[in-house]
Short mmCIF file of C-alpha atoms and ligand atoms in Angstrom, two decimals:
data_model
loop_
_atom_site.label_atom_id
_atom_site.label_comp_id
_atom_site.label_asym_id
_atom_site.label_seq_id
_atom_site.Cartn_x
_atom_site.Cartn_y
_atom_site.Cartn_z
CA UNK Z 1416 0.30 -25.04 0.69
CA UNK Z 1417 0.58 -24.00 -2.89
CA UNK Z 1418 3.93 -23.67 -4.38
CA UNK Z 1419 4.81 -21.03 -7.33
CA UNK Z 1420 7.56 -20.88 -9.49
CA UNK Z 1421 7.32 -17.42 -11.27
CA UNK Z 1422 5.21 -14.82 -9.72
CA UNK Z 1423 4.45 -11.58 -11.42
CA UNK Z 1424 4.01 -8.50 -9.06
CA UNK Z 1425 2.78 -5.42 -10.17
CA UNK Z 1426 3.86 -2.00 -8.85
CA UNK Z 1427 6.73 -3.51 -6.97
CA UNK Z 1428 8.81 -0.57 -7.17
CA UNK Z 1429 6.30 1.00 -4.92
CA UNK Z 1430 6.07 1.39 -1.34
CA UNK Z 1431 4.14 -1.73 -0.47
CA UNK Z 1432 5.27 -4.28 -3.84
CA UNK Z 1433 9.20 -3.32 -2.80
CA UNK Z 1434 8.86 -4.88 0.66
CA UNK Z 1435 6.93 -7.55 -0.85
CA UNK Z 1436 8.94 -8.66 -3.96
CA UNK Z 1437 12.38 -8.80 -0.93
CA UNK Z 1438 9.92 -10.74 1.26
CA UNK Z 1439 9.00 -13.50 -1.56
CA UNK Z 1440 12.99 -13.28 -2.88
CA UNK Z 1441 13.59 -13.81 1.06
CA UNK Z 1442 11.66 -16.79 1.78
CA UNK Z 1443 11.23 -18.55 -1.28
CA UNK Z 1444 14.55 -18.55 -2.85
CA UNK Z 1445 13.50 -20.70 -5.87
CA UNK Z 1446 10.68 -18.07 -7.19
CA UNK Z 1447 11.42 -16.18 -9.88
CA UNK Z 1448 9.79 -12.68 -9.18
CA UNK Z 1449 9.40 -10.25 -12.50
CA UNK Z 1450 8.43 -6.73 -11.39
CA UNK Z 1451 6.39 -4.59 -13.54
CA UNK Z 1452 5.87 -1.34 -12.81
CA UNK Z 1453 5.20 1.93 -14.68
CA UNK Z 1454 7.41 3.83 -12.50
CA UNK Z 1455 4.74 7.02 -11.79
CA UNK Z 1456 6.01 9.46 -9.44
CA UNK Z 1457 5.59 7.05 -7.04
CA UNK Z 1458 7.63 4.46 -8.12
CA UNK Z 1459 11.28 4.22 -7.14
CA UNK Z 1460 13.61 1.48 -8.59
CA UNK Z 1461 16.20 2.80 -5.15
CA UNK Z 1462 13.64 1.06 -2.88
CA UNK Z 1463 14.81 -2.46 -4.79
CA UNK Z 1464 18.68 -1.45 -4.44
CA UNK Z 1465 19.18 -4.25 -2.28
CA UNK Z 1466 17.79 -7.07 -4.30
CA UNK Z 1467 18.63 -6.00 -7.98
CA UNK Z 1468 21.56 -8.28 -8.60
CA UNK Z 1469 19.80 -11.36 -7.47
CA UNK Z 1470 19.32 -13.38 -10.41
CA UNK Z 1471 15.66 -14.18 -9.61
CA UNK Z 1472 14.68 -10.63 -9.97
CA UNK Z 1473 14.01 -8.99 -12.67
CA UNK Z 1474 12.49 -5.65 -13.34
CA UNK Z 1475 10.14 -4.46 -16.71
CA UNK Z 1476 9.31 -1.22 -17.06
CA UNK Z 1477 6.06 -0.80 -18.33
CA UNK Z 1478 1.51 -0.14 -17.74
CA UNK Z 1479 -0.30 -2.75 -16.33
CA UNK Z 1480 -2.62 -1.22 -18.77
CA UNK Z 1481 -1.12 -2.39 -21.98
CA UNK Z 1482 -2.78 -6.06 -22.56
CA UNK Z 1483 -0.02 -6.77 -25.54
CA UNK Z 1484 2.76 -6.31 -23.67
CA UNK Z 1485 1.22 -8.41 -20.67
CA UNK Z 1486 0.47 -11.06 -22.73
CA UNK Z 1487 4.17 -10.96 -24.37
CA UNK Z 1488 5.33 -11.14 -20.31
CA UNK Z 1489 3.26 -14.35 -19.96
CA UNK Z 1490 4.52 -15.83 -23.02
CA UNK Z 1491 8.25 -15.13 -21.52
CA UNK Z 1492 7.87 -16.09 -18.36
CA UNK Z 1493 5.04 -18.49 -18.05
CA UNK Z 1494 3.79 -16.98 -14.72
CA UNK Z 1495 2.43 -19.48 -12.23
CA UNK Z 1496 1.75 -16.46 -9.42
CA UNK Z 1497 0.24 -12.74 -10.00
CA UNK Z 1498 0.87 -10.31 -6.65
CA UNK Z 1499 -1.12 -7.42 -8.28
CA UNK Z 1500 -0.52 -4.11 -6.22
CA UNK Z 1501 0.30 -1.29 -9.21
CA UNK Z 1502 -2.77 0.98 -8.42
CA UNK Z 1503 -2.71 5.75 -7.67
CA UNK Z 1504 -2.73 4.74 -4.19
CA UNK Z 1505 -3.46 8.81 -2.76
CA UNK Z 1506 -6.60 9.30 -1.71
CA UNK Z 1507 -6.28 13.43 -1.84
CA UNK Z 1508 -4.58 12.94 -5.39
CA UNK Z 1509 -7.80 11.05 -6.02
CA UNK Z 1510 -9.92 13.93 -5.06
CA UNK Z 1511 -7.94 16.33 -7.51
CA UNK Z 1512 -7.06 14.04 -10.28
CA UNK Z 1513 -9.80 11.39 -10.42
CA UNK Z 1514 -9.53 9.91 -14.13
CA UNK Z 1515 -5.83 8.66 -13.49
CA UNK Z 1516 -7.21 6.20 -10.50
CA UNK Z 1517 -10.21 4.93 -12.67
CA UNK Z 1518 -7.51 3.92 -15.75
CA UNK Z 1519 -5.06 2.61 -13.25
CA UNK Z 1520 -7.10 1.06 -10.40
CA UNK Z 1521 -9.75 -0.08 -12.37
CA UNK Z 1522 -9.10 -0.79 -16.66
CA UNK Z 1523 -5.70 -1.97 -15.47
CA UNK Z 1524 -6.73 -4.68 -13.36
CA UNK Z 1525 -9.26 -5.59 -16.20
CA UNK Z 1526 -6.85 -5.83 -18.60
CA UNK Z 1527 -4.18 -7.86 -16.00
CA UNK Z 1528 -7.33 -10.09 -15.14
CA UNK Z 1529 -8.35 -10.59 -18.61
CA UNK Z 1530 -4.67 -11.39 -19.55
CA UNK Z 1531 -4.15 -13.62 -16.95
CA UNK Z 1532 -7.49 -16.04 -17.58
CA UNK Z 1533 -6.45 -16.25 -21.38
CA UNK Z 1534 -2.33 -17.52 -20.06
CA UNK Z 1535 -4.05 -20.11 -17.90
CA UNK Z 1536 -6.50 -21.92 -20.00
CA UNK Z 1537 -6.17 -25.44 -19.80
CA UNK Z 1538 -2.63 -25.05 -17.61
CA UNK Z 1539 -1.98 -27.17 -14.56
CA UNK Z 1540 -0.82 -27.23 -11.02
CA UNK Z 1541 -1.13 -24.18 -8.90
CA UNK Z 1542 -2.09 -20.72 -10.14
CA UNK Z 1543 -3.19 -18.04 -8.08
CA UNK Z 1544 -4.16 -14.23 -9.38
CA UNK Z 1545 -3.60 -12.14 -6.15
CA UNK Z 1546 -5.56 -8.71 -5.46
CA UNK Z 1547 -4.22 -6.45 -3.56
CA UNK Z 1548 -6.67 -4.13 -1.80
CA UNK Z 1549 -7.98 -1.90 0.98
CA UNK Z 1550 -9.94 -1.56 4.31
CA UNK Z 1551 -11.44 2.09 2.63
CA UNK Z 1552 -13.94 0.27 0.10
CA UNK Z 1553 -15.92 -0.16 3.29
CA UNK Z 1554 -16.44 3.28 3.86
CA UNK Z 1555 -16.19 4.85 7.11
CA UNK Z 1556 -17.41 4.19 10.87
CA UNK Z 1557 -18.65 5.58 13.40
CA UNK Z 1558 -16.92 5.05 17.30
CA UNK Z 1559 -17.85 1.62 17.43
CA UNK Z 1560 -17.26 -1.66 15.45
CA UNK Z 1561 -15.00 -3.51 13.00
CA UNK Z 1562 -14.88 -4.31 9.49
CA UNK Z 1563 -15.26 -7.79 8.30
CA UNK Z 1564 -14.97 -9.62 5.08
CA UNK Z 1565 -18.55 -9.42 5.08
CA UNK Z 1566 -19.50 -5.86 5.94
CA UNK Z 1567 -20.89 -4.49 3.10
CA UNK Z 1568 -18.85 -2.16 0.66
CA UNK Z 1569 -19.62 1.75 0.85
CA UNK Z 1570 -16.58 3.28 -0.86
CA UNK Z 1571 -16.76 7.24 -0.46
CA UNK Z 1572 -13.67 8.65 -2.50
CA UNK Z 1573 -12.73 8.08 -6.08
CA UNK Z 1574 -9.56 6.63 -4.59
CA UNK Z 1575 -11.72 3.70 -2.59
CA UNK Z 1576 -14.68 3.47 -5.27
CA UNK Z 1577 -12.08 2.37 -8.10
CA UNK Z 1578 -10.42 -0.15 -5.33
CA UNK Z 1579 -13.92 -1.36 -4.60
CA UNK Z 1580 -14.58 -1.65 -8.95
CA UNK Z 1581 -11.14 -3.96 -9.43
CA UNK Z 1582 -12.17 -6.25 -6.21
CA UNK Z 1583 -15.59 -6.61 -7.98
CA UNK Z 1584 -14.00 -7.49 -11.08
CA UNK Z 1585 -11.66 -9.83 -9.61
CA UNK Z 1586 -14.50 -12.12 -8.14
CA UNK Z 1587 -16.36 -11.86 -10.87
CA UNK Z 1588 -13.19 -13.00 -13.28
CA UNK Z 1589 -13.32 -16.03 -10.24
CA UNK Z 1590 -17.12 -16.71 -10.91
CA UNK Z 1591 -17.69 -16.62 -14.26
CA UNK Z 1592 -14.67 -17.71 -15.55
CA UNK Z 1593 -12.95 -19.87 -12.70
CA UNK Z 1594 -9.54 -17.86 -12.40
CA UNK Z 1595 -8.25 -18.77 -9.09
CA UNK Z 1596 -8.11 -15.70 -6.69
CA UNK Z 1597 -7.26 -14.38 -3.46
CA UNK Z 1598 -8.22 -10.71 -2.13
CA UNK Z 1599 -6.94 -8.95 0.64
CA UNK Z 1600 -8.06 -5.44 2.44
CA UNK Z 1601 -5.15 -4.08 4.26
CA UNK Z 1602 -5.56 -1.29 6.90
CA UNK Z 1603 -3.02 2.13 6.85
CA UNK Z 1604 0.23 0.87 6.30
CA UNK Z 1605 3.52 2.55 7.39
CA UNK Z 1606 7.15 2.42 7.41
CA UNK Z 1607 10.57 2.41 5.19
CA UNK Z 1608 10.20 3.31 1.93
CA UNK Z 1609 6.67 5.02 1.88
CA UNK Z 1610 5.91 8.43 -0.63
CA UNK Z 1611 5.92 11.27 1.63
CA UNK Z 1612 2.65 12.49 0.38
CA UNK Z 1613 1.03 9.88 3.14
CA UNK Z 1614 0.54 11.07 6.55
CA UNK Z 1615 3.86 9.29 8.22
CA UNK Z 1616 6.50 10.30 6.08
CA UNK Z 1617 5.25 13.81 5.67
CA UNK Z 1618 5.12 14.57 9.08
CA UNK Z 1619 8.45 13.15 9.40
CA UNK Z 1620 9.86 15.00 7.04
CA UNK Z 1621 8.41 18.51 8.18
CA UNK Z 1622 9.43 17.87 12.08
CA UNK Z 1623 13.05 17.22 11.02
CA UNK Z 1624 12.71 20.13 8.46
CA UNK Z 1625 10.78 22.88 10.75
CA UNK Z 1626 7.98 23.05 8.39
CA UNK Z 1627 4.21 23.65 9.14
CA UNK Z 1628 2.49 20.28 10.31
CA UNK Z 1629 -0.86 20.09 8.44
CA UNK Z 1630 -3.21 18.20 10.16
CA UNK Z 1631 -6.96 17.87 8.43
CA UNK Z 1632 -9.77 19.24 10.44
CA UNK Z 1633 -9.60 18.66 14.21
CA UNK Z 1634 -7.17 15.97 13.51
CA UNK Z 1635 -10.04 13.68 15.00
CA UNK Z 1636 -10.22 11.20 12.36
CA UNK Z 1637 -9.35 7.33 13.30
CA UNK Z 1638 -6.54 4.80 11.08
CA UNK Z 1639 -5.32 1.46 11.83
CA UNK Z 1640 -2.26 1.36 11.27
CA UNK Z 1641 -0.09 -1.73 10.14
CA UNK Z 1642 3.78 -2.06 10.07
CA UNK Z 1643 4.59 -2.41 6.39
CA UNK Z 1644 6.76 -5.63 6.56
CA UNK Z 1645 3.93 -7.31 8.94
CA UNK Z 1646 1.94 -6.79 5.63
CA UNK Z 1647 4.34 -8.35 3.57
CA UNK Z 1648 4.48 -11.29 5.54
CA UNK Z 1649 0.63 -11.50 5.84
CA UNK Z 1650 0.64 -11.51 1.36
CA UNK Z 1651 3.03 -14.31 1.48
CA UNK Z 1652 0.87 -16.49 3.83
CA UNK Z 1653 -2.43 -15.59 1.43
CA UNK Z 1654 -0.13 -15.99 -1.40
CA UNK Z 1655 0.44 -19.70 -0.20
CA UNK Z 1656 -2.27 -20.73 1.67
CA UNK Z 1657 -5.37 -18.95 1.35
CA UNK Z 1658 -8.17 -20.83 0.18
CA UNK Z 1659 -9.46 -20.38 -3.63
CA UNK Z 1660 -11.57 -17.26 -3.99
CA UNK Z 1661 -11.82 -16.40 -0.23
CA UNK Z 1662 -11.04 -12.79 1.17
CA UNK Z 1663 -9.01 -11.64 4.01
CA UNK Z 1664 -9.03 -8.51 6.37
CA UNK Z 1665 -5.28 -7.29 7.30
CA UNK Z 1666 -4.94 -4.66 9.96
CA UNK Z 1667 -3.24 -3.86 13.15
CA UNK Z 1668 -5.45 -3.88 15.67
CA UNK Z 1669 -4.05 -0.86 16.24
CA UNK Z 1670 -6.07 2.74 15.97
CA UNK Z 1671 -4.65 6.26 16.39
CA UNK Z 1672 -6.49 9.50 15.95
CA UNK Z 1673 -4.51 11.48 13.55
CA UNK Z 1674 -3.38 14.79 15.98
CA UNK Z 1675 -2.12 11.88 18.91
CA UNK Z 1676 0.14 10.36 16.27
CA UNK Z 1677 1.48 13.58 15.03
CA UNK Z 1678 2.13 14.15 18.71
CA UNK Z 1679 4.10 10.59 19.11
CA UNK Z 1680 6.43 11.63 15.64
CA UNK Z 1681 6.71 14.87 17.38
CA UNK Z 1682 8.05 13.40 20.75
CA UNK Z 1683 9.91 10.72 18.60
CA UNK Z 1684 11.94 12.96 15.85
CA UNK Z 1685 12.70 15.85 18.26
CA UNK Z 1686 14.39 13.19 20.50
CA UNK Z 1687 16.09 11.79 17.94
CA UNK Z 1688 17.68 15.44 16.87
CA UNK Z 1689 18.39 16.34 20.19
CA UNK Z 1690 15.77 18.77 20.24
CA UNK Z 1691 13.96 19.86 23.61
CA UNK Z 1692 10.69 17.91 24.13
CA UNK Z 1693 8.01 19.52 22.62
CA UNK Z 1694 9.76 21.86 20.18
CA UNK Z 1695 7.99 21.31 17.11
CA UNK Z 1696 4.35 21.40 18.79
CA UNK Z 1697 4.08 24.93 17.55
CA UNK Z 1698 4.63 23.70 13.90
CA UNK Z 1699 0.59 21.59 14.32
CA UNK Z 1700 -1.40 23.57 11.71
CA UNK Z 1701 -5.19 22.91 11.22
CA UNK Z 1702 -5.91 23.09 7.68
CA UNK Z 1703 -8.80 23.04 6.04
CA UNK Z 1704 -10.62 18.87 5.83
CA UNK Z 1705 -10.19 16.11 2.91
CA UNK Z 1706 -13.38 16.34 1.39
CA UNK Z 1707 -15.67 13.40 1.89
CA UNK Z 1708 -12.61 12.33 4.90
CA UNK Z 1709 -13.17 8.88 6.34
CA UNK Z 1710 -14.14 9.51 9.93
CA UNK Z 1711 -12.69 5.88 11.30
CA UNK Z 1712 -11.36 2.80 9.41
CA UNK Z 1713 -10.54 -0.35 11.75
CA UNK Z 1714 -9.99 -4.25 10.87
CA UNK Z 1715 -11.19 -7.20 12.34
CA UNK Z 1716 -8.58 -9.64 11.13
CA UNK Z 1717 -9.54 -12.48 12.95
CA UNK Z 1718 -9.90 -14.80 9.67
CA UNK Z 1719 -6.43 -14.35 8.78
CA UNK Z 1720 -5.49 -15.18 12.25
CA UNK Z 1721 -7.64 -18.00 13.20
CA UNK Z 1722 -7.20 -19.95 9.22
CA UNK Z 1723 -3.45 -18.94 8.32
CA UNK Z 1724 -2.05 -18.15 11.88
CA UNK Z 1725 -1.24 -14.84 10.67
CA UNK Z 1726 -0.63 -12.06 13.30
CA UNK Z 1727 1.42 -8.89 13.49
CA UNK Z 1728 5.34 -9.11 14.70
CA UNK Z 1729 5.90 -5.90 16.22
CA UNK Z 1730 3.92 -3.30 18.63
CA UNK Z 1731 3.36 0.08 16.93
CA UNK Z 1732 5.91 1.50 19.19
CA UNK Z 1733 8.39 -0.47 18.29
CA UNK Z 1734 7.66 0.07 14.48
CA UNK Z 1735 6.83 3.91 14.78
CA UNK Z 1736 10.34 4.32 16.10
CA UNK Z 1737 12.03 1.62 13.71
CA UNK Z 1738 10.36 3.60 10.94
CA UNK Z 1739 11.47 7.46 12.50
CA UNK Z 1740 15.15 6.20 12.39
CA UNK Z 1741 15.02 4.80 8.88
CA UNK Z 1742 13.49 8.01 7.20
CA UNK Z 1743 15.95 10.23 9.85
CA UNK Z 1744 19.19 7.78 8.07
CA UNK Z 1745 17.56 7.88 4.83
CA UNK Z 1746 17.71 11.48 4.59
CA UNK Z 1747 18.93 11.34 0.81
CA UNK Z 1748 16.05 8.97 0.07
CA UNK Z 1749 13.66 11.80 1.65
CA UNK Z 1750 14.84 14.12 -0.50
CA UNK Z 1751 15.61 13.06 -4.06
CA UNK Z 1752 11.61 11.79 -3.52
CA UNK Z 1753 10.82 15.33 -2.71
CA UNK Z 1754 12.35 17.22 -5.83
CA UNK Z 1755 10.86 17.90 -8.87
CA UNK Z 1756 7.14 17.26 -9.08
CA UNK Z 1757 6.84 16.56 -5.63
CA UNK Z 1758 7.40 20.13 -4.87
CA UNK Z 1759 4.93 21.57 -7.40
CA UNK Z 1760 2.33 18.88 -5.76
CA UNK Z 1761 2.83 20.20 -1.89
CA UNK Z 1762 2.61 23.71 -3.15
CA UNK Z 1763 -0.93 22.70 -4.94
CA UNK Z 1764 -2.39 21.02 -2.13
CA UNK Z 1765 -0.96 23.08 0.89
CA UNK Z 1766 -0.03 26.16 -0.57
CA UNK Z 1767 -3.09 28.40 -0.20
CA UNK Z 1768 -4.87 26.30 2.98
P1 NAD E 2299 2.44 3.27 -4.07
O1 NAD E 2299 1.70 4.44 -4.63
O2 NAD E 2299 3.59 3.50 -3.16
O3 NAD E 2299 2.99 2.35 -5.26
C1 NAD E 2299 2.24 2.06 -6.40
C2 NAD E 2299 3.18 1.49 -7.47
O4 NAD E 2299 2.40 1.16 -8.63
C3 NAD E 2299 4.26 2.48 -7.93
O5 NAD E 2299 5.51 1.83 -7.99
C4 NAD E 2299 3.80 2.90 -9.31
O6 NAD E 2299 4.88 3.26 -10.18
C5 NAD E 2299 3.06 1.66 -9.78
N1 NAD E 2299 2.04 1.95 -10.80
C6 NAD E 2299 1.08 2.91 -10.75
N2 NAD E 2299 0.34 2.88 -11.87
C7 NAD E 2299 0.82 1.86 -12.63
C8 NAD E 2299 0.46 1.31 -13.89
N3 NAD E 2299 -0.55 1.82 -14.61
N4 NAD E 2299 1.16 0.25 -14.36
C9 NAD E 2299 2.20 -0.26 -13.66
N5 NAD E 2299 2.60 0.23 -12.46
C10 NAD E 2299 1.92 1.28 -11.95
O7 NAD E 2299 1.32 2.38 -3.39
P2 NAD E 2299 1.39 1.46 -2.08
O8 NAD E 2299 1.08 2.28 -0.90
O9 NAD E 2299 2.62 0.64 -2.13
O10 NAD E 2299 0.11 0.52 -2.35
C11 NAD E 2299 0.24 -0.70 -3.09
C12 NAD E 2299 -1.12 -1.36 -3.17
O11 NAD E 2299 -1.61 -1.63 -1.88
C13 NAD E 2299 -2.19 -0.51 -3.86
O12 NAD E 2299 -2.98 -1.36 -4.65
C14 NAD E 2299 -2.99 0.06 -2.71
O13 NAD E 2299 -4.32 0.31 -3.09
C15 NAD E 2299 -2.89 -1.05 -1.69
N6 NAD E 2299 -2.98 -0.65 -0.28
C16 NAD E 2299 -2.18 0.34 0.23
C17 NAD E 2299 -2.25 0.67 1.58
C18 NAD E 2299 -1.35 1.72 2.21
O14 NAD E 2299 -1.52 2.03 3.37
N7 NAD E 2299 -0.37 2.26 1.49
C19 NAD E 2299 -3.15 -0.01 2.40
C20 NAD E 2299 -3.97 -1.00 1.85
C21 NAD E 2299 -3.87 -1.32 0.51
O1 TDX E 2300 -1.07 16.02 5.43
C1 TDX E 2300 -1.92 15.23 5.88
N1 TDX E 2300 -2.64 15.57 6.98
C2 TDX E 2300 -3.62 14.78 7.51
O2 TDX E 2300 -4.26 15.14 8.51
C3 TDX E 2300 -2.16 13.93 5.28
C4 TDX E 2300 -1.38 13.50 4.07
C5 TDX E 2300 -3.12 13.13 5.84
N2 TDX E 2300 -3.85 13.53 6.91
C6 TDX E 2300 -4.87 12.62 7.48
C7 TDX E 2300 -5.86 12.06 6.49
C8 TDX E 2300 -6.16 10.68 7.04
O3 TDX E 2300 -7.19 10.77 8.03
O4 TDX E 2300 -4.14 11.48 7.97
C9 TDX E 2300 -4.87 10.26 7.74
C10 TDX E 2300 -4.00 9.33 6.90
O5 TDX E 2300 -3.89 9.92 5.60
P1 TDX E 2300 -3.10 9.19 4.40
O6 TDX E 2300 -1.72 8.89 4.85
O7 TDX E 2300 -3.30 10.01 3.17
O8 TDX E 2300 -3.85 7.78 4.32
P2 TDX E 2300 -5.41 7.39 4.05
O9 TDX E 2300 -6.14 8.45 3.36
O10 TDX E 2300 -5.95 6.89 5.36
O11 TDX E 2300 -5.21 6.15 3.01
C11 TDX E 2300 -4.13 5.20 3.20
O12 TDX E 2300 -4.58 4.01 3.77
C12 TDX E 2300 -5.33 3.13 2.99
C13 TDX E 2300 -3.40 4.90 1.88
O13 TDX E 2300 -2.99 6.10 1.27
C14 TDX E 2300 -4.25 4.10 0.94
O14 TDX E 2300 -3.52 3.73 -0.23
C15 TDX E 2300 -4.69 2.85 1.65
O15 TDX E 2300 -5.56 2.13 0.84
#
């Protein structure tokens, strides 16, 4: 087991780093966790509230793009550990907005890689540079099969193609210069905390709100979805144990077809209000298809399992209606997320379909 002092995660005001950085405060209560994040529209210092005031957080605003200040962060803090998970995580954003993922996803984690082999020349004891990545760089399949760490990469949207460039340049940062890596590929993750521009929280929102239900295409396409803190906990054991340059799949075992999950948050939310079964049914809407949609993403995470005895805590029902009551009590959360921009973005990509 390695053992890290100061770990530097990126994009931990995010949906994903926020549960992470109160997992590694959690169980590891002599790290020292520095959070650096840009704070983009989806970045939320409320989704840290909790863990603010413990004195072995501490949060710096700024781009995982900007190599001088990274280096400056290195000097301060001599970081042992880098959790790197800053990244334009929306594929449809992706679609209308390419260049932003490509400077993000991609000449950030250059310049964090870069930054990171220079801090660690000649240092001792453990180090580990941590990528944090997805199960869409390997494209899509058909009915059958898994994905493995070794299925080849096929990345179809500029969301998953600049995912698939920064895990490329993280192993070759590992070859050719030696910086000790991990990578992980995580399936579709849900629960607390998550932008309502993904598929969970936006359905929530518009059952409890009455509001048309868009669901792309037939609503035939396949996720695997994984509950958020199960993720978490998965990092940490990479984090700590997983061997020097290796690669692990993270998923759920767990596949839905999109329109029989909007049914469940149908069934789930309308119980919850104390609405008749099946009132918001009528609200389904078939819009127009993602362009270039996935058809079917699923993980075979057997690796994790069988090396690091990683496996997930909870059944999906249990986490789909964990994660229904949080966004139904968080109601102020849902909606100081959706003001502003977020209104001018659901008017741009529903509006007219
Ligand atoms: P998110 O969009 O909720 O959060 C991303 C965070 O990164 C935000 O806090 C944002 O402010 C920050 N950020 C963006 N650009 C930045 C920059 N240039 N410099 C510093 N900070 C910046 O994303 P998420 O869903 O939490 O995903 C986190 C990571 O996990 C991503 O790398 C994503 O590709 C990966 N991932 C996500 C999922 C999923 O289902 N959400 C699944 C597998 C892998
Ligand atoms: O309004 C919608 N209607 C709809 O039918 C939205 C937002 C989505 N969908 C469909 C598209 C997908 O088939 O639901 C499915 C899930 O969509 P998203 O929540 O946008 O997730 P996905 O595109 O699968 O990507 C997610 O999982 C992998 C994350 O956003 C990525 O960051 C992660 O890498």
């Amino acid at each position: 087991m390695r053992n890290f002092k100061n770990t530097l995660v990126t994009g931990g005001a995010g949906f994903i780093g926020s549960h992470v950085i109160r997992r590694l405060l959690n169980q590891h209560p002599d790290m020292n966790v520095v959070n650096l994040d840009a704070l983009t529209y989806a970045g939320n210092l409320e989704n840290l509230r909790d863990v603010e005031a413990n004195p072995h957080y501490s949060f710096v605003k700024g781009d995982i793009c900007d190599a001088a200040l990274i280096k400056q962060l290195f000097e301060k803090y001599r970081f042992d550990a880098v959790v790197h998970l800053a990244a334009e995580s929306h594929v449809d954003r992706s679609i209308e907005n390419p260049m932003a993922f490509l400077e993000t996803n991609i000449m950030g984690t250059a310049i964090l890689l870069h930054a990171t082999k220079n801090a660690w020349i000649g240092s001792e004891g453990d180090r580990c540079f941590y990528h944090i990545s997805t199960d869409e760089v390997y494209g899509s399949l058909g009915d059958e099969g898994l994905f493995t760490e070794d299925t080849p990469y096929d990345p179809r949207s500029p969301y998953s193609s600049s995912k698939a460039s920064s895990d490329h340049l993280v192993r070759a940062w590992h070859h050719t210069y030696g910086l000790p890596i991990v990578i992980s590929n995580c399936s579709n993750n849900y629960g607390a905390f998550q932008f309502p521009e993904k598929l969970i929280p936006l359905m929530i929102r518009n059952i409890r709100d009455q509001r048309p239900l868009p669901v792309y295409g037939k609503g035939v396409n396949v996720r695997d979805w994984l509950w958020v803190e199960d993720h978490a906990s998965a990092i940490d054991v990479i984090l700590h144990g997983g061997a020097d340059g290796r690669t692990y799949n993270i998923g759920g075992l767990n596949e839905w077809r999109n329109i029989d999950l909007v049914h469940a948050l149908i069934r789930l939310v309308d119980a919850k209000l104390g609405r008749p079964e099946g009132t918001s049914m009528e609200l389904i809407t078939y819009v127009t298809d993602r362009a270039g949609h996935d058809m079917r993403y699923a993980i075979d995470a057997s690796r994790i399992e069988a090396e690091l005895g990683w496996k997930p805590s909870i059944t999906f029902e249990e986490g789909l209606a964990e994660t229904v009551r949080w966004y139904l009590a968080n109601g102020e959360w849902l909606d100081s997320v959706t003001s502003g921009n977020y209104t001018q973005y659901y008017e741009t990509m529903y509006g007219n379909r």
